[in-house]
Amino acid sequence: MLYVYVLTGIAGIIVLRFVYLIVKRLALIGKIKNICKKNGSSFKKLSPTVKSVFLRGKSIDFCIDEKVYVKILAVPTKKCRCHFETDKVEIYKTANQQFLVNKQSPGANITSVKTEKKVRTYGFSFEGFDKLPDGATKVIMFYPAPNEISAADAKYELLGNGDTLHGDVLLFDKNHFLSFIENI
């Protein structure tokens, strides 16, 4: 009987995580709609609101004023690095490990080592961005945002808010994207 309770608890935790992401996504879309309403901008949903929680990076999620097109990329945890290849996103889980170097010393030295482990690979498509009209702003918004973002075309350099990917796709987290659309 204990096994049933343990399995039910584990299943409940997994379901609650997705419910949490869905509720957060609905709150985010509500904030974006409110900002668009204040600015007098139009908001158009192009795919179901919670689709990108489960199918990451397959379609454009919404557009603002028919000139800003946004894909939302949900990552499993904030303690990760997203690495963009040409047609996929690799997720590396990062962790800082601390080691005591000299136990005998009164002021023991502690050193920290950053480790990474590849945990997932998502197929990611830029094909929706290819069909957009000229002058359209292409945006990938991370929600929740990872600690680091890198790309193969940027020679494995770390990317941040407002940086471009593949020359014309802007990268943002939630807060920077909200301030970006306030100024449209």
C-alpha positions as a printed NumPy array, in Angstrom:
array([[  0.   ,   0.   ,   0.   ],
       [  2.94 ,   2.307,   0.652],
       [  4.007,   1.921,  -2.998],
       [  0.653,   3.287,  -4.151],
       [  1.051,   6.371,  -1.975],
       [  4.614,   6.966,  -3.165],
       [  3.679,   6.562,  -6.833],
       [  0.647,   8.815,  -6.389],
       [  2.868,  11.445,  -4.743],
       [  5.412,  11.321,  -7.571],
       [  2.67 ,  11.567, -10.212],
       [  1.135,  14.454,  -8.286],
       [  4.426,  16.353,  -8.244],
       [  4.835,  15.921, -12.009],
       [  1.264,  17.053, -12.685],
       [  1.606,  20.027, -10.316],
       [  4.729,  21.181, -12.154],
       [  2.849,  21.338, -15.449],
       [ -0.177,  22.962, -13.804],
       [  2.186,  25.563, -12.32 ],
       [  3.714,  26.258, -15.762],
       [  0.266,  26.566, -17.334],
       [ -0.949,  29.003, -14.673],
       [  2.251,  31.066, -15.041],
       [  1.814,  31.072, -18.842],
       [ -1.791,  32.293, -18.563],
       [ -0.685,  35.066, -16.187],
       [  2.074,  36.089, -18.624],
       [ -0.334,  36.266, -21.568],
       [ -2.678,  38.358, -19.404],
       [  0.135,  40.829, -18.616],
       [  1.061,  41.092, -22.295],
       [ -2.583,  41.697, -23.263],
       [ -2.879,  44.44 , -20.6  ],
       [  0.237,  46.211, -21.876],
       [ -1.022,  45.982, -25.452],
       [ -4.401,  47.383, -24.362],
       [ -2.7  ,  50.333, -22.602],
       [ -0.533,  51.049, -25.669],
       [ -3.405,  50.68 , -28.122],
       [ -1.626,  47.772, -29.799],
       [ -3.364,  44.72 , -31.154],
       [ -2.644,  41.285, -29.697],
       [ -3.283,  38.228, -31.834],
       [ -2.855,  34.673, -30.576],
       [ -1.48 ,  32.421, -33.347],
       [ -1.389,  29.102, -31.465],
       [ -3.009,  27.771, -28.286],
       [ -1.738,  29.514, -25.159],
       [ -0.284,  26.491, -23.407],
       [  0.894,  24.565, -26.477],
       [  4.504,  25.716, -26.12 ],
       [  4.67 ,  24.347, -22.559],
       [  4.508,  20.853, -24.076],
       [  5.681,  21.341, -27.705],
       [  8.588,  23.744, -27.509],
       [  9.537,  25.958, -30.418],
       [  7.308,  24.448, -33.092],
       [  5.091,  27.431, -33.945],
       [  4.761,  31.164, -33.4  ],
       [  2.71 ,  31.797, -30.256],
       [  1.426,  35.347, -30.804],
       [  1.991,  38.623, -32.611],
       [  1.64 ,  42.255, -31.613],
       [  0.481,  44.804, -34.205],
       [  1.331,  42.348, -37.004],
       [  4.982,  43.423, -36.638],
       [  6.342,  41.649, -33.52 ],
       [  6.116,  37.85 , -33.741],
       [  6.958,  35.844, -30.615],
       [  7.816,  32.221, -29.881],
       [  7.877,  31.275, -26.203],
       [ 10.454,  28.684, -25.194],
       [  9.809,  27.017, -21.845],
       [ 12.804,  25.414, -20.161],
       [ 12.491,  22.689, -17.507],
       [ 14.438,  24.559, -14.836],
       [ 16.165,  27.91 , -14.388],
       [ 19.469,  26.254, -13.497],
       [ 20.328,  25.358, -17.069],
       [ 22.012,  26.598, -20.226],
       [ 20.17 ,  26.628, -23.56 ],
       [ 22.408,  26.046, -26.537],
       [ 20.988,  26.727, -30.014],
       [ 22.162,  24.591, -32.891],
       [ 20.707,  25.054, -36.391],
       [ 17.531,  23.029, -35.843],
       [ 17.535,  22.074, -32.178],
       [ 17.933,  23.439, -28.672],
       [ 20.113,  21.504, -26.266],
       [ 19.468,  21.925, -22.546],
       [ 22.45 ,  21.532, -20.209],
       [ 21.779,  21.378, -16.482],
       [ 24.369,  23.388, -14.579],
       [ 25.49 ,  22.979, -11.008],
       [ 28.172,  24.568,  -8.87 ],
       [ 30.07 ,  22.126,  -6.699],
       [ 32.212,  23.359,  -3.841],
       [ 35.212,  21.463,  -2.562],
       [ 37.32 ,  21.965,   0.535],
       [ 40.922,  22.16 ,  -0.683],
       [ 42.989,  22.061,   2.511],
       [ 41.26 ,  20.577,   5.536],
       [ 44.308,  21.084,   7.762],
       [ 44.484,  24.862,   7.272],
       [ 42.661,  27.064,   9.816],
       [ 41.343,  29.26 ,   6.993],
       [ 40.364,  26.333,   4.773],
       [ 40.247,  27.166,   1.092],
       [ 37.023,  26.372,  -0.715],
       [ 37.06 ,  26.088,  -4.464],
       [ 34.025,  26.   ,  -6.718],
       [ 33.675,  24.046,  -9.952],
       [ 30.874,  24.518, -12.476],
       [ 29.645,  21.301, -14.049],
       [ 27.243,  20.776, -16.935],
       [ 25.283,  17.746, -18.016],
       [ 23.207,  17.506, -21.184],
       [ 19.693,  16.582, -20.114],
       [ 17.415,  17.228, -23.099],
       [ 17.302,  18.131, -26.755],
       [ 14.269,  19.833, -28.238],
       [ 13.576,  20.157, -31.918],
       [ 13.372,  23.85 , -32.689],
       [ 12.076,  25.298, -35.909],
       [ 12.765,  28.721, -37.355],
       [ 10.456,  27.977, -40.309],
       [  7.614,  30.118, -38.924],
       [  9.959,  33.101, -38.86 ],
       [ 10.938,  32.556, -42.501],
       [  7.398,  33.222, -43.761],
       [  6.924,  36.581, -42.039],
       [  6.568,  39.867, -43.931],
       [  9.581,  42.134, -44.396],
       [ 10.316,  44.395, -41.457],
       [  8.74 ,  42.042, -38.908],
       [ 10.507,  41.745, -35.561],
       [ 11.185,  38.123, -34.617],
       [ 11.435,  37.343, -30.911],
       [ 12.166,  34.241, -28.857],
       [ 11.058,  34.749, -25.27 ],
       [ 12.292,  32.388, -22.556],
       [  9.803,  31.714, -19.788],
       [ 11.037,  30.602, -17.31 ],
       [ 14.401,  32.013, -18.307],
       [ 17.55 ,  29.874, -18.112],
       [ 20.735,  31.082, -16.427],
       [ 22.69 ,  31.09 , -19.709],
       [ 21.995,  31.05 , -23.442],
       [ 24.543,  30.19 , -26.118],
       [ 24.451,  29.567, -29.85 ],
       [ 26.606,  27.804, -32.411],
       [ 26.483,  30.756, -34.827],
       [ 27.811,  33.09 , -32.115],
       [ 30.925,  30.935, -31.74 ],
       [ 29.596,  29.555, -28.441],
       [ 29.505,  32.94 , -26.78 ],
       [ 26.903,  33.575, -24.12 ],
       [ 23.924,  35.603, -25.263],
       [ 21.708,  37.919, -23.213],
       [ 18.585,  40.039, -23.434],
       [ 18.293,  41.932, -26.699],
       [ 21.026,  39.917, -28.427],
       [ 20.336,  38.49 , -31.852],
       [ 20.337,  34.869, -32.909],
       [ 20.954,  33.937, -36.557],
       [ 21.267,  37.628, -37.36 ],
       [ 17.65 ,  38.748, -36.936],
       [ 15.919,  36.922, -34.042],
       [ 15.88 ,  38.819, -30.739],
       [ 16.187,  36.964, -27.418],
       [ 14.38 ,  38.143, -24.266],
       [ 13.295,  36.935, -20.859],
       [  9.876,  37.908, -19.489],
       [ 10.794,  41.185, -17.77 ],
       [ 12.858,  42.567, -20.63 ],
       [ 10.202,  41.563, -23.151],
       [  7.489,  43.363, -21.176],
       [  9.59 ,  46.544, -21.112],
       [ 10.314,  46.055, -24.847],
       [  6.612,  45.98 , -25.785],
       [  5.824,  48.949, -23.529],
       [  8.036,  51.035, -25.823],
       [  6.471,  49.91 , -29.116]])
